[in-house]
Amino acid sequence: MLNGQPIAVQETGEKMLVELYRRYAGDYPKFFKMDTLCRLGFVAAELLLKGESVDAVVMANRSASIKNDTDYMATITDGNYYPSPALFVYTLPNIVTGEIAIRHHIQGETSFYILDSYEELEPIVKSQMADCTSPAAILAGWCECNGKNEFYAKLQIIWNN
Amino acid sequence: MEQLIEQLKNQIIEALNFEDMTPADIDTDAPLFGEGLGLDSIDALELIMLMDREYGIKLADPKIGKTIFRSVRTMAEYIQTNRTK
Amino acid sequence: MVYCLGHSIISPLGEGSQANVEAIRAGRSGLKLHTDRFLDVEPFCASLFDEPQDFVPLCVRSAEMALGQLPAGIGDKKETIFILSTTKGDNLDLLTPANKIARHFGNPNRPIVVSNACTSGVCAQITAKRLLEAGLYNYAVVVGCDIQSRFIVSGFQSFKALSPEPCLPFSPERRGLNLGEAAATIVYSNQPHEGWRLEAGAIHNDANHISAPSRTGEGSFLCLRDVLTGVTPADIDLLGVHGTATLYNDAMETIAIERAGLQRVPISALKPYYGHTMGAAGVVETIIGMLLLNKGTFIKMLSGFGGVNAAIRLKCE
């Protein structure tokens, strides 16, 4: 769904993220190195930031980086201990904000919060808007991933007046 | 040797998540880092882990990886002489 | 501007902020070699509690100690927000322990967890400052805590980032970082109070790489530039750096410090005492900075994975 309009997709789950990546970006091979949480945030930001620019990225969810944490755990099981650095690097939720910052050259604030609900992000973003000296626009929202095919993102651009 | 190179290419594609890439897309003698496949430092660490997991080769010092990981061929040559499994 | 009403550190160096700063003055370090703490991991040098700690009770004990310093009759529960700074929480769960801590103190407000990699402890203080300045709450209890695990140590070992011996920030002999565990709390209020106050804070992304620090120190420089607004480098008495003792981080910080014109300011790097305490680092290192200085102006900076950098400026007259 973009600006209230549904987007037609053929695939579901993680394959849908790849489909959207190919349709709306396609020029960023690093996408395939990302975990599902980052792919989700990346694709959502790609859709929303067409022709728009922001100078901060603030996101939240309930479960941090649990999907990728679980994937990393699988590389350190007893008797098969080969910790994967490429997976470990994604065991922090704020990496998704970093990936978006790199893609869109955003050198302002990137923050990640773990909250019970989306509504709780609002006062945090509002107080941030009041505090910063020159925040033109913030990409803010919810980015949650509990499994390869179990995720939800809702992002918006919030302008300072 | 050719068989090892083919197997290694598959393992690299798998370990580094090269979507849609086949062994034929990787030039055996092209540089892995920089202008070649464009790998970064995390990829280098992942290759170190691959050497341990698949061939029982432990590279303690990431710096020696520089010469070993120059190309798929240099990697395969190192594996052939140093593998423990 | 927000005011510090109380603080505490619980670490392998001691119980309470005072015990911790005395240990540092005496040159004691929590770092030692651990050979059999976690299954499979190679021997590593870290600052760990002798007895493995449970996350929630450790945070509660730290918060109790800090809240105990508040003058009687202030800090009404409705006006207070709990902000937890952590990267891995209680066995990868971040929200449940935050709820448990707030509930322990009978706090009716939903707690906030800040998870911004290694910068979390400084970012949590910035979040506290904003919420208090906006008048949404009058008191904020910022708790920073991380406990080491097989998960974290194995990951840092896979990065080849851990030093086998006590770390040496900014030394040519450096061999990487050490990990550590601690819980620390700072209570802030928007009501004027004597002592240290948090005057400015900034967060910036390098927009360069998710795991490697910027070669030009971009994000850290922008943070220092922002927190220097309204003051000059000559006004700064102490700069608390991240100082992880990895080559790229040390180099990046050096560049950022020089670009910000702070190269003549004394710096403190506390990882040789605590290791990298992750979610606790920003809180622990802010408290130690205040106690080492006693009076003056202090900047605390941090940077971390995801390309994020943060800095705060504190003052005490």
Coordinates of C-alpha atoms in Angstrom, one line a residue:
Chain A
M1 CA 0.0 0.0 0.0
L2 CA 1.5 3.4 -1.0
N3 CA -0.2 6.6 -0.1
G4 CA -3.5 4.8 0.4
Q5 CA -3.3 3.0 -2.9
P6 CA -2.6 -0.8 -3.0
I7 CA 0.4 -2.0 -5.0
A8 CA -0.1 -5.1 -7.1
V9 CA 2.3 -7.9 -6.3
Q10 CA 2.7 -11.5 -7.6
E11 CA 4.7 -12.9 -4.7
T12 CA 4.2 -13.2 -1.0
G13 CA 6.5 -13.2 2.0
E14 CA 10.1 -12.6 1.5
K15 CA 9.8 -13.1 -2.2
M16 CA 7.5 -10.1 -2.4
L17 CA 10.3 -7.9 -1.0
V18 CA 12.6 -9.1 -3.7
E19 CA 9.9 -8.5 -6.3
L20 CA 9.4 -4.9 -5.0
Y21 CA 13.1 -4.4 -4.9
R22 CA 13.5 -5.4 -8.5
R23 CA 10.6 -3.2 -9.6
Y24 CA 11.4 -0.1 -7.6
A25 CA 15.2 -0.2 -7.1
G26 CA 17.1 -3.0 -8.9
D27 CA 20.4 -1.2 -8.8
Y28 CA 21.6 -2.0 -5.3
P29 CA 23.1 -5.5 -5.1
K30 CA 23.8 -5.0 -1.4
F31 CA 20.1 -5.6 -0.9
F32 CA 20.7 -9.3 -1.1
K33 CA 23.1 -9.3 1.8
M34 CA 20.5 -7.7 4.1
D35 CA 18.4 -9.7 6.5
T36 CA 14.6 -9.6 6.2
L37 CA 14.1 -6.7 8.6
C38 CA 16.5 -4.5 6.5
R39 CA 15.0 -5.7 3.2
L40 CA 11.6 -4.7 4.5
G41 CA 12.7 -1.3 5.7
F42 CA 14.7 -0.7 2.6
V43 CA 11.9 -1.5 0.2
A44 CA 9.4 0.5 2.2
A45 CA 11.7 3.5 2.2
E46 CA 12.4 3.1 -1.5
L47 CA 8.7 3.4 -2.2
L48 CA 8.1 6.4 0.0
L49 CA 11.3 8.4 -0.8
K50 CA 10.7 8.6 -4.5
G51 CA 11.3 12.3 -5.2
E52 CA 11.3 13.1 -1.5
S53 CA 14.2 13.7 0.8
V54 CA 14.4 13.4 4.6
D55 CA 17.2 14.2 7.0
A56 CA 16.4 11.7 9.8
V57 CA 15.2 8.1 10.1
V58 CA 13.4 7.0 13.3
M59 CA 11.9 3.5 13.6
A60 CA 10.5 1.2 16.2
N61 CA 9.1 -2.3 16.7
R62 CA 8.4 -4.8 19.4
S63 CA 10.8 -7.6 18.7
A64 CA 14.1 -5.8 17.8
S65 CA 16.1 -8.1 15.5
I66 CA 14.7 -11.4 16.7
K67 CA 14.4 -13.0 13.2
N68 CA 18.0 -12.5 12.4
D69 CA 19.1 -13.2 16.0
T70 CA 17.5 -16.6 15.5
D71 CA 19.3 -17.2 12.2
Y72 CA 22.6 -16.3 13.8
M73 CA 21.9 -18.7 16.7
A74 CA 21.6 -21.5 14.1
T75 CA 25.3 -20.9 13.2
I76 CA 26.4 -21.4 16.8
T77 CA 24.6 -24.6 17.7
D78 CA 26.3 -27.2 19.8
G79 CA 28.6 -29.4 17.7
N80 CA 28.2 -27.1 14.7
Y81 CA 29.9 -23.9 15.9
Y82 CA 30.7 -21.6 12.9
P83 CA 29.5 -18.1 13.9
S84 CA 28.6 -16.2 10.8
P85 CA 29.9 -12.5 10.7
A86 CA 27.6 -11.7 7.9
L87 CA 24.6 -12.7 10.0
F88 CA 26.0 -11.2 13.3
V89 CA 26.2 -7.8 11.8
Y90 CA 22.4 -7.7 11.4
T91 CA 21.7 -8.7 15.0
L92 CA 20.9 -5.1 15.9
P93 CA 17.5 -3.5 15.0
N94 CA 19.1 -0.1 14.2
I95 CA 21.0 -1.6 11.2
V96 CA 17.9 -1.0 9.1
T97 CA 18.0 2.7 9.8
G98 CA 21.7 2.7 8.8
E99 CA 21.0 0.8 5.5
I100 CA 18.4 3.5 4.6
A101 CA 20.8 6.3 5.6
I102 CA 23.5 4.9 3.3
R103 CA 21.1 4.4 0.4
H104 CA 19.6 7.9 0.7
H105 CA 22.8 9.7 2.0
I106 CA 21.1 10.8 5.2
Q107 CA 23.6 12.1 7.7
G108 CA 21.0 13.3 10.2
E109 CA 19.7 11.3 13.1
T110 CA 19.0 7.6 12.9
S111 CA 17.3 6.0 15.9
F112 CA 15.6 2.8 16.8
Y113 CA 13.2 2.2 19.7
I114 CA 11.6 -0.9 21.0
L115 CA 8.0 0.0 22.0
D116 CA 4.7 -1.8 22.7
S117 CA 2.8 0.0 20.0
Y118 CA 3.1 2.4 17.1
E119 CA 1.3 5.2 18.9
E120 CA 4.1 5.4 21.4
L121 CA 6.5 6.5 18.7
E122 CA 4.5 9.7 18.2
P123 CA 5.6 11.7 21.3
I124 CA 9.2 10.6 20.8
V125 CA 9.2 11.9 17.2
K126 CA 7.3 15.1 18.2
S127 CA 9.8 15.9 21.0
Q128 CA 12.7 15.2 18.5
M129 CA 11.2 17.7 16.1
A130 CA 11.0 20.3 18.8
D131 CA 14.6 19.7 19.9
C132 CA 16.7 19.5 16.7
T133 CA 17.9 22.8 15.1
S134 CA 17.1 22.1 11.5
P135 CA 15.0 19.0 11.0
A136 CA 13.2 19.4 7.7
A137 CA 11.7 16.0 7.5
I138 CA 11.8 12.6 9.3
L139 CA 11.2 9.2 7.9
A140 CA 9.4 7.6 10.8
G141 CA 7.5 4.4 11.4
W142 CA 7.2 0.8 12.4
C143 CA 9.3 -1.9 11.0
E144 CA 8.8 -5.4 12.4
C145 CA 10.0 -8.8 11.3
N146 CA 9.3 -12.0 13.2
G147 CA 10.1 -14.5 10.4
K148 CA 11.0 -14.8 6.8
N149 CA 7.4 -14.5 5.8
E150 CA 6.1 -12.7 8.8
F151 CA 6.7 -8.9 8.7
Y152 CA 4.9 -5.5 8.8
A153 CA 6.1 -2.0 8.0
K154 CA 4.3 1.3 8.2
L155 CA 6.4 4.3 7.4
Q156 CA 5.6 8.0 6.9
I157 CA 7.4 11.2 6.2
I158 CA 6.8 13.8 8.9
W159 CA 7.6 17.4 7.9
N160 CA 8.5 20.1 10.4
N161 CA 5.5 22.3 9.7
Chain B
M1 CA 41.6 -28.6 -9.1
E2 CA 38.8 -27.6 -11.6
Q3 CA 36.3 -29.5 -9.5
L4 CA 37.5 -27.7 -6.3
I5 CA 37.2 -24.4 -8.1
E6 CA 33.6 -25.1 -9.2
Q7 CA 32.7 -26.3 -5.7
L8 CA 34.3 -23.2 -4.1
K9 CA 32.4 -20.9 -6.4
N10 CA 29.2 -22.4 -5.4
Q11 CA 30.1 -22.1 -1.7
I12 CA 31.0 -18.4 -2.2
I13 CA 27.7 -17.7 -3.9
E14 CA 25.9 -19.4 -1.1
A15 CA 27.9 -17.8 1.8
L16 CA 27.8 -14.3 0.4
N17 CA 24.2 -14.4 -0.8
F18 CA 24.8 -13.6 -4.5
E19 CA 21.3 -13.9 -5.7
D20 CA 20.9 -15.1 -9.3
M21 CA 24.7 -15.7 -9.8
T22 CA 26.1 -18.9 -11.2
P23 CA 29.7 -20.3 -11.0
A24 CA 30.1 -19.2 -14.6
D25 CA 29.6 -15.6 -13.6
I26 CA 32.7 -15.7 -11.4
D27 CA 36.0 -15.3 -13.3
T28 CA 38.4 -17.7 -11.6
D29 CA 41.3 -15.3 -11.9
A30 CA 39.6 -12.0 -11.4
P31 CA 40.2 -10.1 -8.1
L32 CA 37.6 -10.9 -5.4
F33 CA 37.9 -7.6 -3.7
G34 CA 37.9 -4.1 -5.2
E35 CA 37.0 -3.9 -8.9
G36 CA 36.2 -7.7 -9.2
L37 CA 33.3 -9.0 -7.2
G38 CA 33.5 -5.9 -5.0
L39 CA 33.6 -7.8 -1.7
D40 CA 33.9 -5.9 1.6
S41 CA 35.5 -6.6 5.0
I42 CA 32.5 -8.6 6.3
D43 CA 32.7 -10.7 3.2
A44 CA 36.3 -11.4 4.0
L45 CA 35.4 -12.5 7.5
E46 CA 32.7 -14.8 6.0
L47 CA 35.2 -16.3 3.7
I48 CA 37.5 -17.0 6.6
M49 CA 34.6 -18.8 8.3
L50 CA 33.9 -20.7 5.1
M51 CA 37.5 -21.9 5.0
D52 CA 37.2 -23.2 8.5
R53 CA 33.7 -24.8 8.1
E54 CA 34.2 -26.5 4.8
Y55 CA 38.0 -27.2 4.7
G56 CA 39.1 -27.1 8.3
I57 CA 41.5 -24.2 7.7
K58 CA 41.8 -21.7 10.5
L59 CA 43.1 -18.3 9.5
A60 CA 43.8 -16.5 12.8
D61 CA 45.2 -13.3 11.2
P62 CA 42.7 -11.6 8.8
K63 CA 45.6 -9.9 7.1
I64 CA 47.0 -13.1 5.5
G65 CA 43.5 -13.4 3.9
K66 CA 44.6 -10.6 1.5
T67 CA 46.9 -12.9 -0.4
I68 CA 44.8 -16.0 -0.2
F69 CA 41.6 -14.3 -1.2
R70 CA 43.1 -12.6 -4.3
S71 CA 41.1 -14.7 -6.6
V72 CA 39.1 -17.9 -6.6
R73 CA 42.2 -19.7 -8.0
T74 CA 44.5 -18.5 -5.2
M75 CA 41.9 -19.6 -2.7
A76 CA 41.6 -23.0 -4.3
E77 CA 45.4 -23.5 -4.4
Y78 CA 45.7 -22.6 -0.7
I79 CA 42.9 -25.0 0.2
Q80 CA 44.4 -27.8 -1.8
T81 CA 47.7 -27.6 0.2
N82 CA 46.3 -26.8 3.6
R83 CA 42.9 -28.5 3.9
T84 CA 42.3 -30.8 6.9
K85 CA 39.0 -32.0 5.7
Chain C
M1 CA 18.2 21.6 29.6
V2 CA 17.7 18.7 32.1
Y3 CA 19.3 18.2 35.5
C4 CA 20.9 15.1 37.0
L5 CA 19.3 14.1 40.3
G6 CA 21.0 10.8 40.9
H7 CA 23.1 8.0 39.4
S8 CA 24.5 4.6 40.0
I9 CA 26.9 2.1 38.5
I10 CA 26.9 -1.6 39.3
S11 CA 29.9 -3.3 37.6
P12 CA 32.6 -5.8 38.2
L13 CA 34.6 -2.8 39.6
G14 CA 32.0 -2.3 42.4
E15 CA 28.6 -1.3 43.6
G16 CA 27.7 2.4 43.2
S17 CA 29.2 5.2 41.2
Q18 CA 31.6 6.2 44.0
A19 CA 33.0 2.7 44.4
N20 CA 33.5 2.6 40.6
V21 CA 35.4 5.9 40.3
E22 CA 37.6 5.0 43.3
A23 CA 38.5 1.7 41.6
I24 CA 39.4 3.6 38.5
R25 CA 41.5 6.1 40.5
A26 CA 43.3 3.1 42.1
G27 CA 44.0 1.8 38.6
R28 CA 41.9 -1.4 39.0
S29 CA 40.4 -3.0 36.0
G30 CA 37.6 -5.5 35.6
L31 CA 39.3 -7.1 32.6
K32 CA 40.6 -10.6 32.8
L33 CA 41.0 -13.7 30.7
H34 CA 38.0 -16.0 30.6
T35 CA 38.6 -19.5 29.3
D36 CA 35.5 -21.5 30.2
R37 CA 32.6 -19.0 30.7
F38 CA 30.7 -19.9 27.5
L39 CA 30.7 -23.2 25.5
D40 CA 32.8 -23.3 22.3
V41 CA 34.1 -19.7 22.3
E42 CA 37.8 -19.2 22.3
P43 CA 39.4 -17.7 25.5
F44 CA 38.6 -14.0 25.7
C45 CA 39.5 -11.1 27.9
A46 CA 36.5 -9.2 29.3
S47 CA 35.1 -7.5 32.4
L48 CA 32.4 -9.9 33.7
F49 CA 30.7 -10.3 37.1
D50 CA 32.1 -13.2 39.1
E51 CA 28.6 -14.7 39.3
P52 CA 26.4 -14.6 36.1
Q53 CA 23.7 -11.9 36.7
D54 CA 20.0 -11.9 35.8
F55 CA 19.2 -8.9 33.6
V56 CA 16.0 -7.5 35.3
P57 CA 17.2 -7.7 39.0
L58 CA 20.5 -6.1 38.0
C59 CA 18.7 -3.2 36.4
V60 CA 16.3 -2.9 39.3
R61 CA 19.1 -2.7 41.8
S62 CA 20.9 0.0 39.8
A63 CA 17.7 2.1 39.4
E64 CA 16.9 1.7 43.1
M65 CA 20.3 3.0 44.0
A66 CA 19.9 6.1 41.8
L67 CA 16.3 6.8 42.8
G68 CA 17.4 6.5 46.4
Q69 CA 19.4 9.8 46.0
L70 CA 16.3 11.8 45.1
P71 CA 15.1 14.3 47.7
A72 CA 12.0 12.9 49.5
G73 CA 8.7 13.8 48.0
I74 CA 9.7 14.2 44.4
G75 CA 9.6 11.9 41.4
D76 CA 5.9 11.1 41.3
K77 CA 5.3 7.9 39.4
K78 CA 2.9 9.4 36.9
E79 CA 5.4 12.1 36.0
T80 CA 8.2 9.6 35.5
I81 CA 9.3 7.7 32.4
F82 CA 11.6 4.7 32.4
I83 CA 14.0 4.5 29.5
L84 CA 16.1 1.3 29.0
S85 CA 19.2 1.3 26.9
T86 CA 20.3 -2.2 25.8
T87 CA 21.3 -4.1 22.7
K88 CA 20.5 -7.7 23.7
G89 CA 18.3 -7.2 26.8
D90 CA 17.3 -10.3 28.7
N91 CA 18.3 -13.2 26.4
L92 CA 17.4 -11.2 23.2
D93 CA 14.1 -9.9 24.6
L94 CA 14.2 -6.1 25.1
L95 CA 10.6 -5.1 25.7
T96 CA 9.6 -7.6 28.4
P97 CA 12.4 -6.7 30.8
A98 CA 11.7 -3.0 30.3
N99 CA 8.1 -3.6 31.3
K100 CA 9.2 -5.7 34.3
I101 CA 11.5 -2.9 35.5
A102 CA 8.9 -0.2 35.2
R103 CA 6.3 -2.5 36.9
H104 CA 8.7 -3.2 39.8
F105 CA 8.6 0.5 40.6
G106 CA 4.9 0.7 40.2
N107 CA 5.3 3.0 37.2
P108 CA 2.1 3.4 35.2
N109 CA 3.8 4.6 32.0
R110 CA 4.9 2.4 29.1
P111 CA 8.7 2.3 29.2
I112 CA 10.8 3.1 26.1
V113 CA 13.7 0.9 25.0
V114 CA 16.5 2.6 23.0
S115 CA 18.4 0.1 20.8
N116 CA 20.8 2.1 18.8
A117 CA 23.9 -0.2 18.9
C118 CA 26.9 1.0 20.9
T119 CA 25.5 4.5 21.1
S120 CA 22.3 3.5 22.9
G121 CA 23.3 4.8 26.4
V122 CA 24.0 8.3 25.0
C123 CA 20.9 8.2 22.7
A124 CA 18.7 7.2 25.7
Q125 CA 19.9 10.3 27.6
I126 CA 19.1 12.5 24.5
T127 CA 15.6 10.9 24.3
A128 CA 15.1 11.6 28.1
K129 CA 16.2 15.2 27.6
R130 CA 13.7 15.7 24.7
L131 CA 10.7 14.2 26.5
L132 CA 11.4 16.2 29.7
E133 CA 11.9 19.5 27.8
A134 CA 8.7 18.9 25.9
G135 CA 7.0 18.6 29.3
L136 CA 5.6 15.1 28.6
Y137 CA 7.2 13.9 31.8
N138 CA 9.1 15.6 34.7
Y139 CA 11.5 12.8 35.6
A140 CA 13.3 10.2 33.4
V141 CA 15.1 7.1 34.8
V142 CA 17.7 6.1 32.2
V143 CA 18.9 2.6 32.8
G144 CA 21.7 1.1 30.6
C145 CA 22.5 -2.6 30.9
D146 CA 23.9 -5.5 28.9
I147 CA 25.0 -8.9 30.0
Q148 CA 27.6 -10.9 28.0
S149 CA 26.6 -14.1 26.4
R150 CA 27.8 -16.9 24.1
F151 CA 25.8 -15.0 21.4
I152 CA 27.7 -11.7 21.7
V153 CA 31.2 -13.1 22.3
S154 CA 31.0 -15.6 19.4
G155 CA 29.8 -12.8 17.1
F156 CA 32.6 -10.4 18.1
Q157 CA 35.1 -13.3 17.7
S158 CA 33.8 -13.9 14.2
F159 CA 34.6 -10.2 13.5
K160 CA 38.2 -10.9 14.7
A161 CA 37.6 -7.7 16.8
L162 CA 38.5 -9.0 20.3
S163 CA 41.9 -8.4 21.9
P164 CA 43.3 -11.4 23.7
E165 CA 44.6 -9.0 26.4
P166 CA 43.4 -5.8 28.1
C167 CA 42.7 -3.3 25.4
L168 CA 44.9 -0.3 24.6
P169 CA 42.8 2.6 23.0
F170 CA 44.8 4.9 20.8
S171 CA 48.0 2.9 21.3
P172 CA 50.1 1.6 18.3
E173 CA 50.1 -1.7 20.3
R174 CA 46.3 -2.0 20.2
R175 CA 45.0 -5.5 19.3
G176 CA 41.2 -4.9 19.4
L177 CA 38.4 -4.4 22.0
N178 CA 37.3 -6.2 25.1
L179 CA 33.6 -6.8 26.1
G180 CA 32.2 -6.0 29.5
E181 CA 29.0 -6.0 31.5
A182 CA 27.5 -3.4 33.8
A183 CA 24.2 -1.7 34.8
A184 CA 24.1 2.0 35.3
T185 CA 21.3 4.5 35.9
I186 CA 21.0 8.3 35.6
V187 CA 17.8 10.1 36.8
Y188 CA 17.1 13.4 35.0
S189 CA 14.5 16.0 35.7
N190 CA 13.3 19.2 33.9
Q191 CA 13.1 20.9 37.3
P192 CA 16.3 23.0 38.1
H193 CA 18.6 21.2 40.5
E194 CA 22.2 21.8 41.7
G195 CA 25.0 19.9 40.1
W196 CA 25.4 18.4 36.6
R197 CA 23.0 19.2 33.9
L198 CA 22.6 17.9 30.3
E199 CA 22.8 20.8 28.0
A200 CA 23.0 19.4 24.5
G201 CA 22.8 16.2 22.5
A202 CA 23.1 15.1 18.9
I203 CA 22.8 11.9 16.8
H204 CA 24.2 11.6 13.3
N205 CA 24.7 8.8 10.8
D206 CA 27.9 8.4 8.7
A207 CA 25.7 7.2 5.8
N208 CA 28.8 5.2 4.8
H209 CA 28.9 1.6 6.0
I210 CA 26.9 -0.5 8.5
S211 CA 29.9 -2.1 10.2
A212 CA 33.0 0.1 9.4
P213 CA 33.5 3.5 10.8
S214 CA 33.6 6.4 8.4
R215 CA 37.2 7.3 7.1
T216 CA 36.4 11.0 7.6
G217 CA 34.7 10.6 10.9
E218 CA 31.6 12.3 9.4
G219 CA 28.9 11.3 11.8
S220 CA 31.0 11.8 14.9
F221 CA 32.2 15.2 13.6
L222 CA 28.7 16.4 13.0
C223 CA 27.7 15.3 16.6
L224 CA 30.7 17.2 18.1
R225 CA 29.9 20.3 15.9
D226 CA 26.3 20.2 17.1
V227 CA 27.1 19.9 20.8
L228 CA 29.7 22.6 20.5
T229 CA 27.0 25.1 19.5
G230 CA 27.1 28.1 21.9
V231 CA 30.5 27.1 23.4
T232 CA 34.1 26.9 22.2
P233 CA 36.6 24.1 22.3
A234 CA 38.4 26.0 25.0
D235 CA 35.3 25.6 27.3
I236 CA 35.5 21.8 27.2
D237 CA 37.4 20.3 30.2
L238 CA 37.1 16.6 29.3
L239 CA 36.1 14.6 26.2
G240 CA 34.9 11.1 26.9
V241 CA 35.7 9.1 23.7
H242 CA 34.4 5.7 22.6
G243 CA 38.0 4.4 22.5
T244 CA 37.3 0.8 21.5
A245 CA 40.9 0.1 20.7
T246 CA 40.1 -1.1 17.2
L247 CA 42.3 0.5 14.5
Y248 CA 39.4 1.9 12.5
N249 CA 37.4 3.3 15.4
D250 CA 40.4 5.0 17.0
A251 CA 41.4 6.5 13.6
M252 CA 37.9 7.7 12.9
E253 CA 37.6 9.4 16.4
T254 CA 41.0 11.0 16.0
I255 CA 39.9 12.6 12.7
A256 CA 36.5 13.7 14.1
I257 CA 38.1 15.2 17.2
E258 CA 40.6 17.1 15.1
R259 CA 38.0 18.3 12.6
A260 CA 35.9 19.6 15.6
G261 CA 39.0 21.5 16.9
L262 CA 39.0 19.5 20.1
Q263 CA 42.5 18.1 19.8
R264 CA 43.8 20.0 22.8
V265 CA 41.1 18.8 25.2
P266 CA 42.0 16.0 27.6
I267 CA 40.3 12.7 26.7
S268 CA 39.1 9.8 28.8
A269 CA 38.8 6.3 27.3
L270 CA 37.4 3.9 29.9
K271 CA 37.3 0.6 28.0
P272 CA 40.6 -0.6 29.7
Y273 CA 38.6 -0.6 33.0
Y274 CA 35.1 -1.8 31.9
G275 CA 35.5 -3.3 28.4
H276 CA 32.8 -2.4 26.0
T277 CA 29.6 -2.6 28.1
M278 CA 27.4 -2.0 25.0
G279 CA 24.0 -0.7 26.1
A280 CA 25.4 0.4 29.5
A281 CA 28.5 2.1 28.0
G282 CA 27.0 5.5 27.4
V283 CA 25.5 5.7 30.9
V284 CA 28.5 4.3 32.7
E285 CA 31.0 6.5 30.9
T286 CA 28.9 9.6 31.4
I287 CA 28.7 9.1 35.1
I288 CA 32.5 8.4 35.4
G289 CA 33.2 11.5 33.4
M290 CA 31.1 13.6 35.8
L291 CA 32.8 12.2 38.8
L292 CA 36.3 12.5 37.4
L293 CA 35.8 16.1 36.6
N294 CA 33.7 17.1 39.6
K295 CA 33.1 20.5 38.0
G296 CA 33.3 21.8 34.4
T297 CA 32.1 20.9 31.0
F298 CA 32.2 17.4 29.7
I299 CA 31.4 15.9 26.3
K300 CA 30.7 12.2 25.9
M301 CA 30.8 10.7 22.4
L302 CA 30.1 7.2 21.1
S303 CA 29.7 5.5 17.7
G304 CA 28.5 2.1 16.6
F305 CA 27.2 -0.4 14.1
G306 CA 24.6 0.9 11.7
G307 CA 26.9 3.9 11.2
V308 CA 25.3 5.8 14.1
N309 CA 27.2 8.3 16.2
A310 CA 26.0 10.3 19.3
A311 CA 27.4 13.0 21.6
I312 CA 26.1 14.9 24.6
R313 CA 27.4 18.0 26.5
L314 CA 27.1 18.2 30.3
K315 CA 28.0 21.0 32.7
C316 CA 28.5 21.6 36.4
E317 CA 29.4 24.9 37.9

